């Protein structure tokens, strides 16, 4: 009976060792990773419906009015006073004339080239014989002057006095005729006539 007990004890010890070995082996193994399932990404495509295009028709502006032609300049027939003076030219543009009130006298005259011309007086040291004037102090005479006297100072010569027309201002009357320009002092009757190839003083 003793050996039976010893045998049972030995079997029990062996079984315990086997169980201990299995238990140690199981403890040494790492746990299995838990299986994870990654869901496939979901792609959502947004469908955008374009807004309807609204077109607004803008009416075209009306065409511009037709351009008016520039006004045609009428020949000047009136002679406005400039500082009380009246300036004009002969129809051919060769003489510039005026009826001019000055501080000491009033005169009417025309400047331009004329012939014949009397000899230069000794007291004239500037241009001589380039025109004739008459004043309210005496008879008409040839001019001694250093430049143009009878002009309004514009870029062009003053408007022509048409043949047959007259200007009567400040006690003087100037008339345009076929044979030249004449100016007379209405009070005294003194005056002149001037043209390119003839002249007279009185």
PDB file of C-alpha atoms in Angstrom:
ATOM      1  CA  UNK A   1       0.000   0.000   0.000  1.00  0.00           C
ATOM      2  CA  UNK A   2       2.898   2.330   0.566  1.00  0.00           C
ATOM      3  CA  UNK A   3       4.092   2.187  -2.974  1.00  0.00           C
ATOM      4  CA  UNK A   4       0.597   2.881  -4.303  1.00  0.00           C
ATOM      5  CA  UNK A   5       0.496   6.044  -2.242  1.00  0.00           C
ATOM      6  CA  UNK A   6       3.936   7.019  -3.474  1.00  0.00           C
ATOM      7  CA  UNK A   7       2.854   6.438  -7.023  1.00  0.00           C
ATOM      8  CA  UNK A   8      -0.251   8.550  -6.640  1.00  0.00           C
ATOM      9  CA  UNK A   9       1.819  11.273  -5.036  1.00  0.00           C
ATOM     10  CA  UNK A  10       4.210  11.140  -7.978  1.00  0.00           C
ATOM     11  CA  UNK A  11       1.430  11.312 -10.530  1.00  0.00           C
ATOM     12  CA  UNK A  12      -0.111  14.204  -8.656  1.00  0.00           C
ATOM     13  CA  UNK A  13       3.220  16.021  -8.563  1.00  0.00           C
ATOM     14  CA  UNK A  14       3.770  15.446 -12.279  1.00  0.00           C
ATOM     15  CA  UNK A  15       0.319  16.637 -13.090  1.00  0.00           C
ATOM     16  CA  UNK A  16       0.925  19.744 -11.037  1.00  0.00           C
ATOM     17  CA  UNK A  17       4.138  20.412 -12.922  1.00  0.00           C
ATOM     18  CA  UNK A  18       2.418  19.964 -16.263  1.00  0.00           C
ATOM     19  CA  UNK A  19      -0.340  22.337 -15.238  1.00  0.00           C
ATOM     20  CA  UNK A  20       2.165  24.847 -13.920  1.00  0.00           C
ATOM     21  CA  UNK A  21       4.135  24.677 -17.186  1.00  0.00           C
ATOM     22  CA  UNK A  22       1.044  25.230 -19.283  1.00  0.00           C
ATOM     23  CA  UNK A  23      -0.023  28.020 -17.009  1.00  0.00           C
ATOM     24  CA  UNK A  24       3.402  29.720 -17.357  1.00  0.00           C
ATOM     25  CA  UNK A  25       3.470  29.241 -21.110  1.00  0.00           C
ATOM     26  CA  UNK A  26       0.024  30.770 -21.430  1.00  0.00           C
ATOM     27  CA  UNK A  27       1.027  33.730 -19.290  1.00  0.00           C
ATOM     28  CA  UNK A  28       4.185  34.411 -21.349  1.00  0.00           C
ATOM     29  CA  UNK A  29       2.341  34.777 -24.655  1.00  0.00           C
ATOM     30  CA  UNK A  30       1.138  38.284 -25.407  1.00  0.00           C
ATOM     31  CA  UNK A  31      -2.530  38.700 -25.839  1.00  0.00           C
ATOM     32  CA  UNK A  32      -3.768  38.643 -29.377  1.00  0.00           C
ATOM     33  CA  UNK A  33      -4.515  42.061 -30.741  1.00  0.00           C
ATOM     34  CA  UNK A  34      -8.119  42.814 -31.032  1.00  0.00           C
ATOM     35  CA  UNK A  35      -9.142  42.824 -34.625  1.00  0.00           C
ATOM     36  CA  UNK A  36     -10.293  46.285 -35.732  1.00  0.00           C
ATOM     37  CA  UNK A  37     -12.242  47.041 -38.806  1.00  0.00           C
ATOM     38  CA  UNK A  38     -11.598  50.486 -40.365  1.00  0.00           C
ATOM     39  CA  UNK A  39     -14.627  51.606 -42.243  1.00  0.00           C
ATOM     40  CA  UNK A  40     -13.948  52.754 -45.793  1.00  0.00           C
ATOM     41  CA  UNK A  41     -14.078  56.559 -46.099  1.00  0.00           C
ATOM     42  CA  UNK A  42     -17.332  57.799 -47.371  1.00  0.00           C
ATOM     43  CA  UNK A  43     -17.051  60.386 -50.147  1.00  0.00           C
ATOM     44  CA  UNK A  44     -19.975  62.660 -50.492  1.00  0.00           C
ATOM     45  CA  UNK A  45     -20.201  64.579 -53.727  1.00  0.00           C
ATOM     46  CA  UNK A  46     -22.311  67.656 -53.397  1.00  0.00           C
ATOM     47  CA  UNK A  47     -24.247  68.439 -56.500  1.00  0.00           C
ATOM     48  CA  UNK A  48     -24.651  72.221 -56.878  1.00  0.00           C
ATOM     49  CA  UNK A  49     -27.411  73.417 -59.078  1.00  0.00           C
ATOM     50  CA  UNK A  50     -26.380  76.752 -60.655  1.00  0.00           C
ATOM     51  CA  UNK A  51     -28.736  79.614 -60.059  1.00  0.00           C
ATOM     52  CA  UNK A  52     -30.641  80.631 -63.132  1.00  0.00           C
ATOM     53  CA  UNK A  53     -28.974  83.506 -65.015  1.00  0.00           C
ATOM     54  CA  UNK A  54     -31.171  86.551 -65.198  1.00  0.00           C
ATOM     55  CA  UNK A  55     -30.433  88.892 -68.103  1.00  0.00           C
ATOM     56  CA  UNK A  56     -31.677  92.427 -68.069  1.00  0.00           C
ATOM     57  CA  UNK A  57     -31.728  94.221 -71.375  1.00  0.00           C
ATOM     58  CA  UNK A  58     -30.551  97.827 -70.935  1.00  0.00           C
ATOM     59  CA  UNK A  59     -31.919 100.067 -73.656  1.00  0.00           C
ATOM     60  CA  UNK A  60     -29.262 101.805 -75.730  1.00  0.00           C
ATOM     61  CA  UNK A  61     -28.892 105.542 -75.110  1.00  0.00           C
ATOM     62  CA  UNK A  62     -30.457 107.737 -77.757  1.00  0.00           C
ATOM     63  CA  UNK A  63     -28.074 108.933 -80.469  1.00  0.00           C
ATOM     64  CA  UNK A  64     -26.568 112.377 -79.885  1.00  0.00           C
ATOM     65  CA  UNK A  65     -28.276 115.233 -81.645  1.00  0.00           C
ATOM     66  CA  UNK A  66     -26.682 116.240 -84.925  1.00  0.00           C
ATOM     67  CA  UNK A  67     -23.954 118.799 -84.541  1.00  0.00           C
ATOM     68  CA  UNK A  68     -25.007 122.243 -85.561  1.00  0.00           C
ATOM     69  CA  UNK A  69     -22.792 123.857 -88.185  1.00  0.00           C
ATOM     70  CA  UNK A  70     -20.713 126.726 -86.843  1.00  0.00           C
ATOM     71  CA  UNK A  71     -22.339 130.072 -87.399  1.00  0.00           C
ATOM     72  CA  UNK A  72     -21.080 131.918 -90.404  1.00  0.00           C
ATOM     73  CA  UNK A  73     -19.588 135.262 -89.607  1.00  0.00           C
ATOM     74  CA  UNK A  74     -21.478 138.095 -91.140  1.00  0.00           C
ATOM     75  CA  UNK A  75     -19.468 141.079 -92.359  1.00  0.00           C
ATOM     76  CA  UNK A  76     -19.329 143.655 -89.616  1.00  0.00           C
ATOM     77  CA  UNK A  77     -21.327 146.711 -90.566  1.00  0.00           C
ATOM     78  CA  UNK A  78     -21.490 148.455 -87.214  1.00  0.00           C
ATOM     79  CA  UNK A  79     -18.518 149.910 -85.401  1.00  0.00           C
ATOM     80  CA  UNK A  80     -18.763 149.922 -81.644  1.00  0.00           C
ATOM     81  CA  UNK A  81     -16.887 152.568 -79.743  1.00  0.00           C
ATOM     82  CA  UNK A  82     -13.691 151.373 -78.039  1.00  0.00           C
ATOM     83  CA  UNK A  83     -12.802 153.883 -75.360  1.00  0.00           C
ATOM     84  CA  UNK A  84     -14.944 156.404 -77.226  1.00  0.00           C
ATOM     85  CA  UNK A  85     -13.025 155.831 -80.486  1.00  0.00           C
ATOM     86  CA  UNK A  86     -14.251 154.265 -83.730  1.00  0.00           C
ATOM     87  CA  UNK A  87     -11.764 152.225 -85.781  1.00  0.00           C
ATOM     88  CA  UNK A  88     -12.127 150.851 -89.312  1.00  0.00           C
ATOM     89  CA  UNK A  89     -10.112 150.075 -92.428  1.00  0.00           C
ATOM     90  CA  UNK A  90     -10.437 150.846 -96.121  1.00  0.00           C
ATOM     91  CA  UNK A  91     -12.170 148.187 -98.284  1.00  0.00           C
ATOM     92  CA  UNK A  92      -8.812 147.077 -99.736  1.00  0.00           C
ATOM     93  CA  UNK A  93      -7.221 146.910 -96.246  1.00  0.00           C
ATOM     94  CA  UNK A  94      -4.432 149.318 -97.201  1.00  0.00           C
ATOM     95  CA  UNK A  95      -5.468 152.033 -94.740  1.00  0.00           C
ATOM     96  CA  UNK A  96      -6.318 151.887 -91.049  1.00  0.00           C
ATOM     97  CA  UNK A  97      -8.533 154.717 -89.889  1.00  0.00           C
ATOM     98  CA  UNK A  98     -10.289 156.072 -86.835  1.00  0.00           C
ATOM     99  CA  UNK A  99     -12.260 158.855 -85.200  1.00  0.00           C
ATOM    100  CA  UNK A 100     -10.557 159.310 -81.853  1.00  0.00           C
ATOM    101  CA  UNK A 101     -11.362 161.650 -78.934  1.00  0.00           C
ATOM    102  CA  UNK A 102      -8.211 162.610 -77.027  1.00  0.00           C
ATOM    103  CA  UNK A 103      -7.769 164.602 -73.822  1.00  0.00           C
ATOM    104  CA  UNK A 104      -6.870 167.818 -75.652  1.00  0.00           C
ATOM    105  CA  UNK A 105      -8.607 167.375 -79.017  1.00  0.00           C
ATOM    106  CA  UNK A 106     -10.606 165.070 -81.256  1.00  0.00           C
ATOM    107  CA  UNK A 107      -9.206 163.854 -84.564  1.00  0.00           C
ATOM    108  CA  UNK A 108      -9.983 161.663 -87.532  1.00  0.00           C
ATOM    109  CA  UNK A 109      -7.239 160.098 -89.612  1.00  0.00           C
ATOM    110  CA  UNK A 110      -6.066 157.260 -91.833  1.00  0.00           C
ATOM    111  CA  UNK A 111      -2.618 155.620 -91.987  1.00  0.00           C
ATOM    112  CA  UNK A 112      -1.126 153.827 -94.964  1.00  0.00           C
ATOM    113  CA  UNK A 113       1.185 154.360 -97.906  1.00  0.00           C
ATOM    114  CA  UNK A 114       0.072 157.151-100.237  1.00  0.00           C
ATOM    115  CA  UNK A 115       1.687 159.315-102.891  1.00  0.00           C
ATOM    116  CA  UNK A 116       2.604 162.100-103.405  1.00  0.00           C
ATOM    117  CA  UNK A 117       3.975 163.118-100.016  1.00  0.00           C
ATOM    118  CA  UNK A 118       5.247 166.641 -99.255  1.00  0.00           C
ATOM    119  CA  UNK A 119       8.815 167.116 -97.962  1.00  0.00           C
ATOM    120  CA  UNK A 120       9.542 166.126 -94.376  1.00  0.00           C
ATOM    121  CA  UNK A 121       9.379 169.063 -91.994  1.00  0.00           C
ATOM    122  CA  UNK A 122      12.461 169.771 -89.882  1.00  0.00           C
ATOM    123  CA  UNK A 123      10.677 169.050 -86.611  1.00  0.00           C
ATOM    124  CA  UNK A 124       9.701 165.446 -87.641  1.00  0.00           C
ATOM    125  CA  UNK A 125      12.356 163.006 -86.423  1.00  0.00           C
ATOM    126  CA  UNK A 126      10.285 159.825 -86.885  1.00  0.00           C
ATOM    127  CA  UNK A 127       8.152 158.327 -89.657  1.00  0.00           C
ATOM    128  CA  UNK A 128       6.765 160.921 -92.001  1.00  0.00           C
ATOM    129  CA  UNK A 129       3.961 160.915 -94.527  1.00  0.00           C
ATOM    130  CA  UNK A 130       2.464 157.525 -93.581  1.00  0.00           C
ATOM    131  CA  UNK A 131      -1.016 159.024 -93.187  1.00  0.00           C
ATOM    132  CA  UNK A 132      -3.206 162.091 -92.950  1.00  0.00           C
ATOM    133  CA  UNK A 133      -5.284 163.442 -90.071  1.00  0.00           C
ATOM    134  CA  UNK A 134      -7.647 166.285 -89.363  1.00  0.00           C
ATOM    135  CA  UNK A 135      -8.292 167.686 -85.884  1.00  0.00           C
ATOM    136  CA  UNK A 136     -10.847 170.090 -84.463  1.00  0.00           C
ATOM    137  CA  UNK A 137      -8.021 172.661 -84.228  1.00  0.00           C
ATOM    138  CA  UNK A 138      -7.411 173.375 -87.912  1.00  0.00           C
ATOM    139  CA  UNK A 139      -6.931 172.012 -91.423  1.00  0.00           C
ATOM    140  CA  UNK A 140      -5.815 168.451 -92.255  1.00  0.00           C
ATOM    141  CA  UNK A 141      -2.117 167.571 -92.481  1.00  0.00           C
ATOM    142  CA  UNK A 142       0.227 164.660 -93.132  1.00  0.00           C
ATOM    143  CA  UNK A 143       1.245 162.654 -90.096  1.00  0.00           C
ATOM    144  CA  UNK A 144       4.571 162.380 -88.275  1.00  0.00           C
ATOM    145  CA  UNK A 145       4.206 159.271 -86.093  1.00  0.00           C
ATOM    146  CA  UNK A 146       6.274 156.432 -84.725  1.00  0.00           C
ATOM    147  CA  UNK A 147       3.729 153.651 -85.305  1.00  0.00           C
ATOM    148  CA  UNK A 148       0.142 152.707 -85.979  1.00  0.00           C
ATOM    149  CA  UNK A 149      -2.238 155.113 -84.270  1.00  0.00           C
ATOM    150  CA  UNK A 150      -5.654 154.206 -85.667  1.00  0.00           C
ATOM    151  CA  UNK A 151      -6.182 150.644 -84.522  1.00  0.00           C
ATOM    152  CA  UNK A 152      -8.214 148.881 -81.827  1.00  0.00           C
ATOM    153  CA  UNK A 153      -5.177 146.680 -81.122  1.00  0.00           C
ATOM    154  CA  UNK A 154      -6.722 143.370 -82.238  1.00  0.00           C
ATOM    155  CA  UNK A 155      -4.929 140.493 -83.969  1.00  0.00           C
ATOM    156  CA  UNK A 156      -6.368 141.573 -87.319  1.00  0.00           C
ATOM    157  CA  UNK A 157      -7.084 144.952 -88.815  1.00  0.00           C
ATOM    158  CA  UNK A 158     -10.390 146.534 -87.967  1.00  0.00           C
ATOM    159  CA  UNK A 159     -13.452 145.853 -90.137  1.00  0.00           C
ATOM    160  CA  UNK A 160     -13.576 147.574 -93.526  1.00  0.00           C
ATOM    161  CA  UNK A 161     -15.868 150.479 -94.224  1.00  0.00           C
ATOM    162  CA  UNK A 162     -17.675 149.394 -97.371  1.00  0.00           C
ATOM    163  CA  UNK A 163     -17.782 151.663-100.385  1.00  0.00           C
ATOM    164  CA  UNK A 164     -20.682 154.054 -99.962  1.00  0.00           C
ATOM    165  CA  UNK A 165     -20.813 153.695 -96.149  1.00  0.00           C
ATOM    166  CA  UNK A 166     -20.070 156.439 -93.625  1.00  0.00           C
ATOM    167  CA  UNK A 167     -19.301 156.761 -89.919  1.00  0.00           C
ATOM    168  CA  UNK A 168     -20.385 160.006 -88.252  1.00  0.00           C
ATOM    169  CA  UNK A 169     -19.184 160.244 -84.652  1.00  0.00           C
ATOM    170  CA  UNK A 170     -17.639 162.812 -82.268  1.00  0.00           C
ATOM    171  CA  UNK A 171     -18.196 165.719 -84.716  1.00  0.00           C
ATOM    172  CA  UNK A 172     -16.451 163.997 -87.668  1.00  0.00           C
ATOM    173  CA  UNK A 173     -17.737 162.124 -90.700  1.00  0.00           C
ATOM    174  CA  UNK A 174     -15.638 159.526 -92.559  1.00  0.00           C
ATOM    175  CA  UNK A 175     -16.895 158.136 -95.891  1.00  0.00           C
ATOM    176  CA  UNK A 176     -15.666 155.263 -98.063  1.00  0.00           C
ATOM    177  CA  UNK A 177     -15.733 155.893-101.813  1.00  0.00           C
ATOM    178  CA  UNK A 178     -14.212 154.459-104.977  1.00  0.00           C
ATOM    179  CA  UNK A 179     -11.472 157.120-104.920  1.00  0.00           C
ATOM    180  CA  UNK A 180     -10.458 156.526-101.252  1.00  0.00           C
ATOM    181  CA  UNK A 181     -11.438 157.365 -97.679  1.00  0.00           C
ATOM    182  CA  UNK A 182     -12.473 160.911 -96.778  1.00  0.00           C
ATOM    183  CA  UNK A 183     -12.820 162.373 -93.260  1.00  0.00           C
ATOM    184  CA  UNK A 184     -14.222 165.823 -92.487  1.00  0.00           C
ATOM    185  CA  UNK A 185     -14.573 167.952 -89.373  1.00  0.00           C
ATOM    186  CA  UNK A 186     -18.301 168.672 -89.445  1.00  0.00           C
ATOM    187  CA  UNK A 187     -17.883 172.024 -87.650  1.00  0.00           C
ATOM    188  CA  UNK A 188     -15.064 173.514 -89.739  1.00  0.00           C
ATOM    189  CA  UNK A 189     -15.305 171.669 -93.062  1.00  0.00           C
ATOM    190  CA  UNK A 190     -11.588 170.837 -92.929  1.00  0.00           C
ATOM    191  CA  UNK A 191     -10.664 167.356 -94.003  1.00  0.00           C
ATOM    192  CA  UNK A 192      -8.761 165.044 -96.348  1.00  0.00           C
ATOM    193  CA  UNK A 193      -9.065 162.239 -98.869  1.00  0.00           C
ATOM    194  CA  UNK A 194      -6.475 159.440 -99.012  1.00  0.00           C
ATOM    195  CA  UNK A 195      -5.844 156.652-101.536  1.00  0.00           C
ATOM    196  CA  UNK A 196      -2.747 154.618-102.536  1.00  0.00           C
ATOM    197  CA  UNK A 197      -1.967 156.776-105.611  1.00  0.00           C
ATOM    198  CA  UNK A 198      -3.577 160.119-104.710  1.00  0.00           C
ATOM    199  CA  UNK A 199      -4.537 162.315-101.795  1.00  0.00           C
ATOM    200  CA  UNK A 200      -5.719 165.795-100.887  1.00  0.00           C
ATOM    201  CA  UNK A 201      -5.977 167.918 -97.774  1.00  0.00           C
ATOM    202  CA  UNK A 202      -8.257 170.911 -97.210  1.00  0.00           C
TER     203      UNK A 202
END
